[in-house]
XYZ file of C-alpha atoms in Angstrom:
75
model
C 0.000 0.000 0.000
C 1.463 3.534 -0.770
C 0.669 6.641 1.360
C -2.557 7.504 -0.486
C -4.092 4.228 -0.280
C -3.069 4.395 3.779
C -4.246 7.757 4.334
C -7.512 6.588 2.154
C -8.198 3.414 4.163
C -8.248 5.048 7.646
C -10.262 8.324 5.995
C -12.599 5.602 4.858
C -12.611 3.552 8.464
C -13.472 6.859 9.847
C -10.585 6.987 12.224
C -7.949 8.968 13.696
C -4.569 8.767 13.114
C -4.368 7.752 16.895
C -7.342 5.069 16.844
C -5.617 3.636 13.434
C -2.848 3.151 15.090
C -3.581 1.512 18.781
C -6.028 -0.601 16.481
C -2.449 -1.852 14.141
C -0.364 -1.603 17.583
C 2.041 0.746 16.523
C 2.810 4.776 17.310
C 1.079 7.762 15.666
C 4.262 8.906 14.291
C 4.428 5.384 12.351
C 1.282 6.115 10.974
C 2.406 9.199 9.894
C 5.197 8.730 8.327
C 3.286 5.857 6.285
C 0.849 8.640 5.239
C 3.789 10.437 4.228
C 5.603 8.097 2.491
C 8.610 7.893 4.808
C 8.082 5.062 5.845
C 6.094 2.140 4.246
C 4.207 -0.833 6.831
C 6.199 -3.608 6.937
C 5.076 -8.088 7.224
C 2.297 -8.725 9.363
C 0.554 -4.770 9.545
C 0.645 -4.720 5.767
C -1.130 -7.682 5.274
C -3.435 -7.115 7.859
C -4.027 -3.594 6.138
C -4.497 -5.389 3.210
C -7.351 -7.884 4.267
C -9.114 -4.772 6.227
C -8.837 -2.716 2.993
C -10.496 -5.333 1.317
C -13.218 -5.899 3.218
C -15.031 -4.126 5.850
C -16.066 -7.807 7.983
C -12.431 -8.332 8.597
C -12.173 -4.644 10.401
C -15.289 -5.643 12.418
C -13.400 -8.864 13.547
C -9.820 -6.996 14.187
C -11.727 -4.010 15.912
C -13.194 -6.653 18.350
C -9.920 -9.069 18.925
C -8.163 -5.654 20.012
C -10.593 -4.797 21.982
C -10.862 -8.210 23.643
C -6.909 -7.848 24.324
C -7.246 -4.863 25.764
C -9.501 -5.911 28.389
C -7.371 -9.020 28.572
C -4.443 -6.662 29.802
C -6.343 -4.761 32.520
C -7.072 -8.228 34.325
């Protein structure tokens, strides 16, 4: 994915540059300098970028897994 695509998929996910990244695990400065083509996402967040970019179920399902580690880690 290049920096327009990145910048396009969390415009389109309706979230901020924060939210897209504590969903991907990763600092807002990362995101940033994928959205300005310093930096491109490497392995495991570009695929998963990938899959969420195709289709909107597998955000749903990565939205709630983070959510359900989250709570995980405050036990």
């Amino acid at each position: 994915m290049d920096s327009t695509e990145i910048r396009n998929l969390r415009n389109t996910l309706q979230l901020s540059v924060v939210e897209f990244a504590e969903l991907l695990s990763v600092s807002k400065d990362t995101v940033y300098s994928w959205e300005l083509g310093r930096r491109v996402p490497m392995g495991l967040i570009k695929k998963v970028m990938k899959l969420i970019a195709q289709d909107q179920d597998v955000f749903q399902k990565f939205v709630h897994m983070t959510e359900v580690e989250r709570e995980q880690q405050r036990k």
